[in-house]
Amino acid sequence: MPVPVHVLVPRKSKSPIPDAVAHASHFAFKEKPFIRIADGVFVACPELCFVQLACDLPFHELIKVGSALCGTFVIDSSCSNGLAKRAPITTTRRIEAFIRRNPGIRGAKAARRAVKCLAENAASPPEAFLWTVMSLAQRYGGYGIPGLELNRRIAPSKKAQRLARRKTLVPDIVHASSRLSLEYDSNSEHLTPDQISRDASKRLALEADGFKVITVTLKQLSSSDEMRGVAEQSCKRMGRRFQIQSKNFRVQHRLLYACGWSLRAYRCDGFSEDDTERKA
């Protein structure tokens, strides 16, 4: 565990343990805000972690971290792309429920504001950032495109099933009613021929079912100018007029991109800094 270890205690006291810092809290928590991980060792539940982070993190950074908590990935240096799959450890509903049960907790106001903006079920940090750039309200620096869903499983036609060689498809980001699919093109995921073939067949199957597939590379995602073009194409497909209406958009958009998608600051010391895009 990284040191110093931060410990929550019911009253002010000097920690008798070296490399430990005691924090006093008199708040009467509702439900079970701590999870037992070993004999006598408890950690804050994901929902409490999010509220605690809301006390210190800027708005866009809080969205990035909250989206990771609600994502289907975990940083794992033993994997080829630096990520492993997992079930989301929390959801926006569970975070909102925790805040409702603990309304007076420090950080609740900022957490309540940010939780409505989190990406759920993202398979990687760049995928979460792509959804955020496209979906976040314009007053917060996103393009405010409604109805975009992350990794929603859809049932393709029989023709598409034959092309994809599978019975269901999972577009990275989909707008079902306009048959629009945004596919994040990760170089680290495309190192193997099998993955390249699988992704190509998925795109062919989606196009066979009438979807417009827009591929977004990491280079595009890193450029606000190129992402504006992606947003314009998406709105055109959806029959929406692309227009920036918020006066705060430019300032907030710069803050959003300054935050970026990387979770490098949250990695363990043993995680390789040489992992390229690696999605983490």
XYZ file of N, CA and C in Angstrom:
840
model
N 0.839 -1.193 0.000
C 0.000 0.000 0.000
C 0.874 1.242 0.000
N 0.456 2.307 -0.701
C 1.247 3.542 -0.695
C 1.219 4.182 0.684
N 2.308 4.820 1.043
C 2.381 5.518 2.329
C 2.518 7.018 2.073
N 1.977 7.847 2.990
C 1.341 7.416 4.237
C -0.051 6.832 4.024
N -0.460 5.945 4.940
C -1.808 5.395 4.941
C -2.717 6.391 5.642
N -3.827 6.741 5.009
C -4.769 7.698 5.594
C -5.889 6.930 6.289
N -6.116 7.255 7.554
C -7.066 6.518 8.386
C -8.145 7.455 8.898
N -9.408 7.020 8.803
C -10.528 7.808 9.313
C -10.841 7.371 10.742
N -10.889 8.334 11.667
C -11.125 8.035 13.089
C -12.259 8.919 13.607
N -12.941 8.505 14.685
C -14.087 9.260 15.190
C -13.720 10.519 15.970
N -12.492 10.658 16.382
C -12.093 11.870 17.110
C -10.621 12.166 16.835
N -10.242 13.409 17.067
C -8.879 13.828 16.788
C -7.893 13.071 17.664
N -6.864 12.546 17.024
C -5.828 11.860 17.779
C -4.594 11.726 16.911
N -3.465 11.631 17.561
C -2.221 11.431 16.843
C -2.073 9.946 16.560
N -1.753 9.612 15.327
C -1.657 8.205 14.963
C -0.455 7.553 15.647
N -0.676 6.410 16.316
C 0.445 5.700 16.936
C 1.216 4.845 15.931
N 0.725 4.804 14.704
C 1.347 3.971 13.683
C 2.221 4.829 12.771
N 3.487 4.469 12.593
C 4.350 5.210 11.660
C 3.766 5.173 10.246
N 4.013 6.225 9.504
C 3.541 6.320 8.115
C 2.027 6.251 7.995
N 1.303 6.717 9.004
C -0.156 6.780 8.948
C -0.616 8.167 9.374
N -1.628 8.667 8.710
C -2.200 9.981 9.038
C -3.652 9.776 9.432
N -4.030 10.270 10.604
C -5.405 10.114 11.093
C -6.240 11.333 10.726
N -7.443 11.078 10.204
C -8.392 12.138 9.869
C -9.643 11.924 10.710
N -10.069 12.975 11.408
C -11.240 12.855 12.281
C -12.514 13.154 11.504
N -13.550 12.363 11.747
C -14.854 12.598 11.143
C -15.942 12.290 12.164
N -16.797 13.288 12.402
C -17.911 13.108 13.332
C -19.210 12.804 12.590
N -19.115 12.663 11.258
C -20.332 12.462 10.470
C -20.933 11.089 10.758
N -22.244 11.070 10.943
C -22.952 9.804 11.217
C -23.365 9.180 9.890
N -22.521 8.327 9.356
C -22.786 7.719 8.055
C -24.003 6.798 8.109
N -24.784 6.825 7.030
C -25.920 5.920 6.887
C -25.495 4.685 6.097
N -26.234 3.612 6.274
C -25.975 2.359 5.573
C -24.572 1.843 5.910
N -23.870 1.309 4.906
C -22.540 0.738 5.130
C -21.530 1.408 4.191
N -20.911 2.493 4.637
C -19.997 3.226 3.754
C -18.603 2.614 3.659
N -18.331 1.570 4.458
C -16.999 0.955 4.436
C -17.092 -0.526 4.096
N -16.075 -1.018 3.397
C -16.024 -2.404 2.946
C -14.864 -3.102 3.647
N -15.151 -4.239 4.242
C -14.115 -5.003 4.926
C -13.298 -5.785 3.895
N -11.984 -5.546 3.873
C -11.120 -6.235 2.915
C -10.160 -7.203 3.601
N -10.025 -7.090 4.922
C -9.177 -8.008 5.694
C -9.564 -7.866 7.160
N -8.991 -8.711 7.984
C -9.304 -8.672 9.404
C -8.919 -7.323 9.997
N -9.921 -6.555 10.410
C -9.675 -5.245 10.996
C -9.327 -4.152 10.009
N -9.430 -4.430 8.709
C -9.087 -3.442 7.684
C -10.321 -3.165 6.826
N -10.710 -1.893 6.784
C -11.862 -1.473 5.994
C -11.437 -0.350 5.052
N -12.074 -0.281 3.903
C -11.830 0.812 2.967
C -13.162 1.469 2.619
N -13.094 2.698 2.176
C -14.306 3.410 1.789
C -14.930 2.744 0.567
N -16.254 2.663 0.551
C -16.954 2.117 -0.612
C -16.764 3.068 -1.798
N -16.955 2.604 -3.031
C -16.739 3.458 -4.203
C -17.555 4.750 -4.161
N -18.775 4.663 -3.633
C -19.628 5.856 -3.582
C -19.060 6.894 -2.623
N -18.561 6.456 -1.475
C -17.932 7.377 -0.530
C -16.640 7.936 -1.115
N -15.875 7.098 -1.825
C -14.657 7.582 -2.489
C -14.973 8.747 -3.425
N -16.044 8.583 -4.216
C -16.415 9.629 -5.169
C -16.761 10.926 -4.445
N -17.526 10.832 -3.368
C -17.902 12.023 -2.611
C -16.672 12.659 -1.966
N -15.751 11.851 -1.456
C -14.531 12.391 -0.869
C -13.668 13.088 -1.914
N -13.576 12.503 -3.098
C -12.810 13.123 -4.176
C -13.428 14.447 -4.616
N -14.754 14.534 -4.497
C -15.455 15.758 -4.892
C -15.043 16.951 -4.030
N -14.485 16.687 -2.863
C -14.038 17.778 -1.984
C -12.824 18.497 -2.553
N -12.027 17.804 -3.349
C -10.739 18.356 -3.775
C -10.540 18.463 -5.279
N -11.157 17.573 -6.059
C -10.881 17.546 -7.490
C -11.682 18.599 -8.253
N -11.093 19.193 -9.296
C -11.859 20.062 -10.196
C -12.961 19.269 -10.883
N -13.967 19.951 -11.381
C -15.158 19.323 -11.928
C -14.844 18.285 -13.005
N -14.047 18.637 -14.012
C -13.779 17.712 -15.114
C -12.934 16.525 -14.667
N -12.026 16.750 -13.743
C -11.234 15.645 -13.208
C -12.124 14.675 -12.432
N -13.082 15.225 -11.699
C -14.014 14.392 -10.941
C -14.851 13.529 -11.879
N -15.265 14.078 -13.003
C -16.017 13.309 -14.003
C -15.165 12.159 -14.536
N -13.897 12.443 -14.821
C -12.998 11.413 -15.349
C -12.839 10.264 -14.357
N -12.602 10.585 -13.090
C -12.407 9.549 -12.083
C -13.714 8.798 -11.824
N -14.826 9.529 -11.755
C -16.120 8.878 -11.550
C -16.485 7.941 -12.688
N -16.129 8.321 -13.906
C -16.393 7.460 -15.063
C -15.558 6.184 -15.001
N -14.356 6.294 -14.428
C -13.523 5.091 -14.240
C -14.160 4.157 -13.214
N -14.727 4.715 -12.153
C -15.403 3.887 -11.152
C -16.608 3.171 -11.754
N -17.255 3.812 -12.730
C -18.444 3.232 -13.366
C -18.103 2.480 -14.651
N -16.805 2.324 -14.952
C -16.384 1.677 -16.188
C -16.186 0.182 -16.029
N -15.911 -0.484 -17.143
C -15.723 -1.932 -17.152
C -14.247 -2.289 -17.327
N -13.356 -1.422 -16.868
C -11.924 -1.658 -16.994
C -11.239 -1.388 -15.658
N -10.053 -1.947 -15.525
C -9.205 -1.683 -14.365
C -7.765 -1.635 -14.857
N -6.974 -0.734 -14.318
C -5.571 -0.636 -14.697
C -4.834 -1.884 -14.229
N -4.159 -2.545 -15.164
C -3.450 -3.788 -14.849
C -2.207 -3.876 -15.730
N -1.050 -3.646 -15.135
C 0.195 -3.596 -15.902
C 0.581 -4.950 -16.484
N -0.034 -6.034 -16.013
C 0.295 -7.353 -16.543
C -0.370 -7.622 -17.885
N -1.347 -6.807 -18.256
C -2.049 -6.978 -19.532
C -1.306 -6.233 -20.638
N -1.457 -6.702 -21.861
C -0.708 -6.141 -22.985
C -1.030 -4.677 -23.233
N -2.267 -4.267 -22.987
C -2.645 -2.879 -23.221
C -2.793 -2.090 -21.927
N -2.370 -2.692 -20.802
C -2.413 -1.972 -19.533
C -3.751 -1.982 -18.844
N -4.726 -2.695 -19.428
C -6.070 -2.730 -18.852
C -6.590 -4.157 -18.772
N -7.398 -4.417 -17.763
C -8.120 -5.676 -17.658
C -9.610 -5.366 -17.568
N -10.436 -6.350 -17.887
C -11.882 -6.164 -17.824
C -12.393 -6.461 -16.426
N -13.461 -5.780 -16.048
C -14.129 -6.053 -14.779
C -15.546 -5.501 -14.861
N -16.385 -5.944 -13.960
C -17.723 -5.359 -13.854
C -17.586 -3.987 -13.190
N -18.424 -3.021 -13.542
C -18.357 -1.716 -12.874
C -18.486 -1.879 -11.363
N -17.676 -1.143 -10.604
C -17.734 -1.284 -9.151
C -18.791 -0.374 -8.530
N -19.349 0.521 -9.343
C -20.492 1.309 -8.887
C -21.227 1.845 -10.104
N -22.336 2.532 -9.870
C -23.133 3.136 -10.938
C -23.563 4.527 -10.490
N -24.051 5.302 -11.431
C -24.516 6.643 -11.077
C -25.702 6.564 -10.119
N -26.551 5.564 -10.299
C -27.704 5.412 -9.394
C -27.259 5.132 -7.970
N -26.247 4.279 -7.822
C -25.768 3.962 -6.485
C -25.088 5.169 -5.838
N -24.370 5.954 -6.617
C -23.749 7.169 -6.072
C -24.818 8.162 -5.645
N -25.825 8.350 -6.502
C -26.917 9.267 -6.159
C -27.650 8.805 -4.908
N -27.870 7.486 -4.785
C -28.551 6.951 -3.607
C -27.719 7.178 -2.351
N -26.408 7.019 -2.455
C -25.522 7.245 -1.303
C -25.595 8.704 -0.853
N -25.613 9.619 -1.808
C -25.682 11.048 -1.469
C -27.018 11.370 -0.814
N -28.100 10.773 -1.316
C -29.417 11.010 -0.718
C -29.467 10.516 0.719
N -28.821 9.391 0.993
C -28.829 8.837 2.346
C -27.889 9.589 3.289
N -26.927 10.320 2.703
C -25.955 11.072 3.513
C -25.898 12.518 3.035
N -27.017 13.242 3.126
C -27.105 14.565 2.506
C -26.164 15.611 3.094
N -25.770 15.457 4.340
C -24.920 16.476 4.964
C -23.441 16.213 4.855
N -23.057 15.160 4.151
C -21.647 14.808 4.068
C -20.877 15.840 3.248
N -19.656 16.126 3.669
C -18.810 17.083 2.953
C -18.525 16.559 1.545
N -18.716 17.406 0.549
C -18.511 17.031 -0.843
C -19.774 16.645 -1.570
N -20.901 16.580 -0.843
C -22.151 16.116 -1.452
C -22.612 17.023 -2.590
N -22.481 18.320 -2.417
C -22.966 19.256 -3.437
C -22.211 19.087 -4.754
N -20.877 19.048 -4.673
C -20.074 18.891 -5.885
C -20.289 17.518 -6.508
N -20.434 16.493 -5.670
C -20.660 15.138 -6.171
C -22.007 15.034 -6.862
N -23.015 15.675 -6.295
C -24.370 15.634 -6.866
C -24.390 16.285 -8.250
N -23.590 17.321 -8.417
C -23.520 18.018 -9.705
C -22.789 17.167 -10.746
N -21.711 16.510 -10.336
C -20.878 15.776 -11.293
C -21.448 14.416 -11.670
N -22.164 13.773 -10.748
C -22.600 12.399 -10.998
C -23.534 12.299 -12.203
N -24.249 13.372 -12.511
C -25.156 13.364 -13.651
C -24.401 13.368 -14.977
N -23.083 13.606 -14.924
C -22.281 13.738 -16.144
C -21.356 12.550 -16.389
N -21.437 11.521 -15.559
C -20.501 10.408 -15.665
C -20.833 9.487 -16.838
N -19.781 8.953 -17.455
C -19.940 7.918 -18.474
C -20.048 6.574 -17.771
N -21.018 5.770 -18.162
C -21.184 4.440 -17.573
C -20.860 3.367 -18.604
N -20.211 2.296 -18.139
C -19.890 1.126 -18.966
C -18.823 1.386 -20.019
N -17.989 2.396 -19.807
C -16.874 2.624 -20.729
C -15.853 1.505 -20.569
N -15.292 1.041 -21.700
C -14.328 -0.052 -21.670
C -12.891 0.432 -21.549
N -12.687 1.747 -21.580
C -11.344 2.309 -21.457
C -11.451 3.795 -21.142
N -10.387 4.399 -20.609
C -10.408 5.850 -20.365
C -10.649 6.691 -21.624
N -9.986 6.393 -22.779
C -10.292 7.194 -23.967
C -11.741 7.061 -24.419
N -12.318 5.868 -24.265
C -13.724 5.671 -24.644
C -14.626 6.527 -23.760
N -14.328 6.585 -22.469
C -15.098 7.435 -21.565
C -14.940 8.905 -21.946
N -13.726 9.300 -22.314
C -13.476 10.695 -22.702
C -14.212 11.039 -23.992
N -14.232 10.095 -24.946
C -14.958 10.312 -26.200
C -16.434 10.570 -25.916
N -17.027 9.728 -25.061
C -18.433 9.921 -24.716
C -18.635 11.268 -24.020
N -17.718 11.642 -23.138
C -17.834 12.900 -22.400
C -17.770 14.094 -23.337
N -16.807 14.094 -24.254
C -16.679 15.199 -25.212
C -17.947 15.346 -26.032
N -18.531 14.229 -26.444
C -19.703 14.286 -27.299
C -20.979 14.585 -26.524
N -21.108 14.093 -25.297
C -22.380 14.132 -24.571
C -22.481 15.214 -23.504
N -21.361 15.612 -22.928
C -21.396 16.574 -21.825
C -22.071 17.866 -22.264
N -22.862 18.450 -21.380
C -23.581 19.685 -21.700
C -22.602 20.778 -22.149
N -23.046 21.616 -23.055
C -22.173 22.660 -23.593
C -21.686 23.617 -22.518
N -22.476 23.836 -21.495
C -22.035 24.753 -20.430
C -20.854 24.183 -19.650
N -20.616 22.871 -19.816
C -19.465 22.231 -19.174
C -18.348 21.919 -20.168
N -18.522 22.299 -21.436
C -17.455 22.128 -22.412
C -17.606 20.979 -23.380
N -18.702 20.204 -23.296
C -18.957 19.139 -24.259
C -19.857 19.642 -25.381
N -20.144 18.762 -26.334
C -20.990 19.176 -27.455
C -22.476 18.958 -27.179
N -22.808 18.346 -26.076
C -24.201 18.251 -25.651
C -25.097 17.431 -26.554
N -24.553 16.398 -27.191
C -25.364 15.561 -28.075
C -26.102 14.526 -27.228
N -27.417 14.534 -27.235
C -28.177 13.630 -26.349
C -28.329 12.229 -26.929
N -28.642 11.281 -26.056
C -29.038 9.946 -26.490
C -27.907 9.008 -26.877
N -26.645 9.366 -26.621
C -25.529 8.485 -26.953
C -25.315 7.476 -25.826
N -25.245 6.189 -26.177
C -25.101 5.127 -25.188
C -23.784 4.392 -25.369
N -23.147 4.083 -24.252
C -21.868 3.379 -24.266
C -22.076 1.865 -24.194
N -21.484 1.160 -25.166
C -21.451 -0.305 -25.137
C -22.825 -0.939 -24.901
N -23.788 -0.455 -25.626
C -25.124 -1.038 -25.581
C -25.176 -2.234 -26.540
N -25.588 -3.374 -26.057
C -25.675 -4.579 -26.876
C -26.912 -4.506 -27.769
N -26.724 -4.744 -29.074
C -27.836 -4.692 -30.010
C -27.931 -6.022 -30.767
N -29.119 -6.310 -31.286
C -29.358 -7.546 -32.045
C -29.302 -7.227 -33.537
N -28.290 -7.702 -34.249
C -28.191 -7.422 -35.684
C -29.075 -8.333 -36.515
N -29.207 -7.994 -37.780
C -29.959 -8.840 -38.713
C -29.173 -10.131 -38.966
N -29.818 -11.095 -39.608
C -29.145 -12.361 -39.909
C -27.956 -12.141 -40.837
N -28.107 -11.215 -41.776
C -26.996 -10.900 -42.683
C -25.819 -10.339 -41.901
N -26.112 -9.420 -40.979
C -25.053 -8.821 -40.163
C -24.419 -9.856 -39.236
N -25.232 -10.781 -38.732
C -24.692 -11.849 -37.881
C -23.690 -12.700 -38.643
N -23.994 -12.969 -39.898
C -23.059 -13.769 -40.709
C -21.757 -12.999 -40.945
N -21.870 -11.712 -41.194
C -20.672 -10.902 -41.422
C -19.815 -10.794 -40.161
N -20.494 -10.613 -39.027
C -19.772 -10.427 -37.770
C -19.383 -11.741 -37.106
N -20.017 -12.826 -37.558
C -19.799 -14.156 -36.966
C -20.117 -14.153 -35.465
N -21.180 -13.439 -35.121
C -21.675 -13.424 -33.744
C -23.139 -12.987 -33.767
N -23.861 -13.294 -32.691
C -25.298 -13.043 -32.653
C -25.659 -11.660 -32.135
N -24.747 -11.013 -31.429
C -25.002 -9.661 -30.946
C -23.804 -8.779 -31.252
N -24.058 -7.485 -31.309
C -22.993 -6.506 -31.545
C -23.010 -5.473 -30.423
N -21.817 -4.976 -30.105
C -21.707 -3.956 -29.060
C -20.926 -2.767 -29.626
N -21.619 -1.800 -30.244
C -20.919 -0.587 -30.693
C -20.326 0.149 -29.492
N -19.185 0.799 -29.708
C -18.574 1.555 -28.607
C -19.540 2.625 -28.097
N -20.017 3.447 -29.011
C -21.018 4.463 -28.681
C -22.072 4.442 -29.775
N -23.328 4.365 -29.383
C -24.385 4.238 -30.381
C -25.514 5.215 -30.097
N -26.090 5.726 -31.180
C -27.358 6.460 -31.114
C -28.332 5.626 -31.943
N -29.110 4.825 -31.256
C -29.878 3.769 -31.912
C -30.890 4.297 -32.919
N -31.635 5.337 -32.571
C -32.721 5.784 -33.436
C -32.232 6.339 -34.772
N -31.051 6.930 -34.797
C -30.505 7.452 -36.056
C -29.508 6.486 -36.689
N -29.313 5.332 -36.047
C -28.387 4.312 -36.537
C -26.993 4.912 -36.769
N -26.480 5.474 -35.701
C -25.135 6.067 -35.704
C -24.263 5.298 -34.712
N -23.054 4.959 -35.134
C -22.110 4.267 -34.261
C -20.766 4.985 -34.300
N -20.248 5.308 -33.127
C -18.905 5.876 -33.002
C -17.986 4.788 -32.468
N -16.948 4.470 -33.217
C -16.032 3.395 -32.847
C -14.655 3.967 -32.539
N -14.201 3.750 -31.296
C -12.871 4.208 -30.915
C -11.828 3.237 -31.461
N -10.864 3.761 -32.222
C -9.844 2.946 -32.868
C -8.574 2.979 -32.023
N -8.410 1.971 -31.172
C -7.272 1.911 -30.267
C -6.128 1.133 -30.881
N -4.990 1.795 -31.060
C -3.831 1.116 -31.633
C -3.377 -0.055 -30.771
N -3.434 0.124 -29.458
C -2.963 -0.935 -28.573
C -3.861 -2.165 -28.639
N -5.139 -1.959 -28.951
C -6.060 -3.086 -29.061
C -5.916 -3.789 -30.409
N -5.343 -3.070 -31.371
C -5.318 -3.596 -32.737
C -3.973 -4.213 -33.107
N -3.214 -4.621 -32.134
C -1.914 -5.212 -32.416
C -2.034 -6.624 -32.965
N -3.096 -7.345 -32.622
C -3.233 -8.732 -33.054
C -4.142 -8.815 -34.281
N -3.824 -9.710 -35.199
C -4.668 -9.903 -36.394
C -6.107 -10.286 -36.034
N -6.279 -11.081 -34.978
C -7.627 -11.494 -34.577
C -8.471 -10.288 -34.185
N -7.868 -9.358 -33.429
C -8.619 -8.182 -32.998
C -8.949 -7.285 -34.177
N -7.986 -7.133 -35.093
C -8.224 -6.317 -36.292
C -9.381 -6.901 -37.095
N -9.358 -8.212 -37.284
C -10.413 -8.887 -38.046
C -11.759 -8.758 -37.349
N -11.774 -8.903 -36.030
C -13.025 -8.835 -35.269
C -13.639 -7.437 -35.355
N -12.814 -6.413 -35.213
C -13.318 -5.045 -35.284
C -13.799 -4.695 -36.692
N -13.065 -5.166 -37.697
C -13.458 -4.897 -39.082
C -14.794 -5.564 -39.405
N -14.973 -6.797 -38.941
C -16.234 -7.495 -39.208
C -17.392 -6.826 -38.470
N -17.117 -6.273 -37.283
C -18.177 -5.558 -36.557
C -18.624 -4.329 -37.337
N -17.671 -3.594 -37.895
C -18.023 -2.398 -38.670
C -18.796 -2.765 -39.927
N -18.374 -3.819 -40.593
C -19.089 -4.265 -41.799
C -20.522 -4.676 -41.458
N -20.685 -5.359 -40.347
C -22.015 -5.801 -39.929
C -22.903 -4.610 -39.593
N -22.350 -3.626 -38.896
C -23.124 -2.435 -38.556
C -23.541 -1.689 -39.825
N -22.622 -1.559 -40.760
C -22.935 -0.870 -42.019
C -23.973 -1.652 -42.824
N -23.920 -2.972 -42.756
C -24.909 -3.797 -43.460
C -26.309 -3.572 -42.906
N -26.403 -3.209 -41.636
C -27.697 -2.935 -41.013
C -28.065 -1.453 -41.077
N -27.357 -0.703 -41.908
C -27.722 0.686 -42.143
C -27.134 1.683 -41.177
N -26.165 1.276 -40.371
C -25.529 2.206 -39.453
C -24.467 3.034 -40.175
N -24.385 4.284 -39.799
C -23.238 5.103 -40.213
C -22.178 4.934 -39.128
N -21.017 4.406 -39.515
C -19.943 4.150 -38.559
C -18.881 5.231 -38.695
N -18.638 5.959 -37.625
C -17.587 6.975 -37.587
C -16.471 6.462 -36.687
N -15.296 6.272 -37.263
C -14.147 5.794 -36.503
C -13.362 6.980 -35.960
N -13.036 6.919 -34.678
C -12.289 7.990 -34.022
C -10.973 7.416 -33.515
N -9.859 7.946 -34.007
C -8.542 7.512 -33.560
C -8.112 8.339 -32.345
N -7.049 7.882 -31.695
C -6.531 8.624 -30.548
C -6.059 10.020 -30.958
N -5.473 10.115 -32.155
C -5.020 11.417 -32.650
C -6.202 12.365 -32.809
N -7.294 11.875 -33.360
C -8.489 12.701 -33.498
C -9.040 13.101 -32.131
N -9.105 12.112 -31.224
C -9.659 12.364 -29.901
C -8.859 13.414 -29.152
N -7.556 13.483 -29.431
C -6.679 14.434 -28.749
C -6.762 15.834 -29.344
N -7.465 15.975 -30.454
C -7.589 17.275 -31.124
C -9.018 17.791 -31.003
N -9.176 18.914 -30.334
C -10.522 19.481 -30.185
C -11.089 19.906 -31.540
N -10.232 20.341 -32.453
C -10.701 20.735 -33.780
C -11.257 19.537 -34.548
N -10.540 18.406 -34.494
C -11.017 17.221 -35.212
C -12.275 16.654 -34.575
N -12.375 16.743 -33.255
C -13.565 16.239 -32.590
C -14.781 17.112 -32.889
N -14.555 18.367 -33.168
C -15.670 19.217 -33.597
C -16.242 18.684 -34.911
N -15.343 18.245 -35.801
C -15.792 17.660 -37.059
C -16.591 16.389 -36.837
N -16.161 15.561 -35.882
C -16.905 14.335 -35.546
C -18.285 14.692 -35.008
N -18.343 15.726 -34.165
C -19.625 16.166 -33.608
C -20.550 16.684 -34.710
N -19.996 17.400 -35.668
C -20.798 17.917 -36.782
C -21.353 16.767 -37.626
N -20.511 15.766 -37.916
C -20.984 14.599 -38.674
C -22.087 13.859 -37.923
N -21.907 13.729 -36.626
C -22.889 13.013 -35.808
C -24.226 13.736 -35.808
N -24.193 15.046 -35.626
C -25.436 15.826 -35.622
C -26.127 15.763 -36.980
N -25.364 15.798 -38.047
C -25.938 15.705 -39.391
C -26.667 14.381 -39.562
N -26.050 13.303 -39.088
C -26.678 11.988 -39.178
C -27.971 11.934 -38.369
N -27.986 12.621 -37.224
C -29.135 12.602 -36.335
C -30.213 13.600 -36.752
N -29.927 14.368 -37.794
C -30.895 15.372 -38.243
C -30.972 16.565 -37.308
N -29.877 16.811 -36.574
C -29.813 17.927 -35.634
C -28.919 19.030 -36.206
N -29.244 20.238 -35.859
C -28.391 21.356 -36.251
C -27.239 21.470 -35.259
N -26.027 21.518 -35.781
C -24.866 21.665 -34.898
C -24.677 23.147 -34.594
N -24.795 23.488 -33.334
C -24.672 24.893 -32.938
C -24.197 24.976 -31.493
N -23.185 25.810 -31.265
C -22.705 26.057 -29.909
C -23.486 27.239 -29.353
N -24.255 26.992 -28.315
C -25.131 28.024 -27.772
C -24.673 28.568 -26.423
N -23.847 27.840 -25.715
C -23.420 28.276 -24.389
C -22.282 29.293 -24.475
N -22.401 30.362 -23.716
C -21.350 31.379 -23.674
C -20.098 30.857 -22.966
N -20.269 29.867 -22.119
C -19.134 29.330 -21.363
C -18.421 28.193 -22.086
N -18.882 27.849 -23.282
C -18.361 26.656 -23.949
C -16.851 26.709 -24.139
N -16.311 27.767 -24.679
C -14.889 27.812 -25.023
C -14.008 27.618 -23.796
N -14.325 28.337 -22.734
C -13.523 28.227 -21.512
C -13.619 26.819 -20.943
N -14.839 26.286 -20.848
C -15.045 24.960 -20.283
C -14.479 23.862 -21.188
N -14.533 24.089 -22.499
C -13.982 23.101 -23.437
C -12.468 22.998 -23.277
N -11.812 24.137 -23.073
C -10.370 24.117 -22.830
C -10.048 23.388 -21.532
N -10.863 23.594 -20.510
C -10.652 22.905 -19.234
C -10.855 21.396 -19.390
N -11.855 21.018 -20.182
C -12.120 19.605 -20.431
C -10.921 18.945 -21.095
N -10.361 19.606 -22.108
C -9.220 19.036 -22.813
C -7.939 19.129 -22.005
N -7.831 20.108 -21.154
C -6.663 20.187 -20.262
C -6.661 19.011 -19.294
N -7.846 18.562 -18.895
C -7.978 17.400 -18.017
C -7.624 16.119 -18.768
N -8.133 15.984 -20.010
C -7.805 14.841 -20.849
C -8.381 13.528 -20.347
N -7.859 12.423 -20.895
C -8.403 11.097 -20.582
C -7.483 10.247 -19.709
N -6.229 10.631 -19.601
C -5.250 9.773 -18.942
C -5.502 9.642 -17.439
N -5.320 8.425 -16.945
C -5.394 8.149 -15.506
C -4.008 7.904 -14.918
N -2.997 8.418 -15.594
C -1.620 8.180 -15.169
C -1.378 8.623 -13.725
N -1.996 9.715 -13.330
C -1.779 10.231 -11.967
C -2.304 9.279 -10.899
N -3.164 8.337 -11.305
C -3.773 7.421 -10.337
C -3.156 6.027 -10.398
N -2.114 5.854 -11.196
C -1.465 4.561 -11.311
C -0.605 4.265 -10.091
N -0.375 2.981 -9.873
C 0.586 2.566 -8.858
C 1.988 2.874 -9.366
N 2.948 2.986 -8.465
C 4.318 3.305 -8.850
C 4.909 2.264 -9.785
N 4.454 1.017 -9.676
C 5.013 -0.051 -10.488
C 4.496 -0.077 -11.907
N 3.522 0.789 -12.242
C 2.948 0.765 -13.583
C 3.897 1.453 -14.551
N 4.134 0.844 -15.693
C 5.099 1.352 -16.652
C 4.653 2.665 -17.250
N 5.541 3.636 -17.260
C 5.250 4.917 -17.893
C 5.408 4.828 -19.402
N 5.931 3.707 -19.900
C 6.178 3.572 -21.323
C 4.979 3.044 -22.080
N 3.901 2.680 -21.352
C 2.699 2.234 -22.059
C 2.201 3.398 -22.906
N 2.100 3.186 -24.176
C 1.797 4.286 -25.068
C 0.414 4.837 -24.827
N -0.449 4.695 -25.785
C -1.811 5.170 -25.581
C -2.491 4.285 -24.556
N -2.335 3.009 -24.620
C -2.703 2.010 -23.632
C -4.044 2.214 -22.959
N -4.733 3.235 -23.338
C -6.061 3.534 -22.821
C -6.052 3.877 -21.332
N -4.963 3.778 -20.638
C -4.960 4.098 -19.212
C -4.195 5.375 -18.957
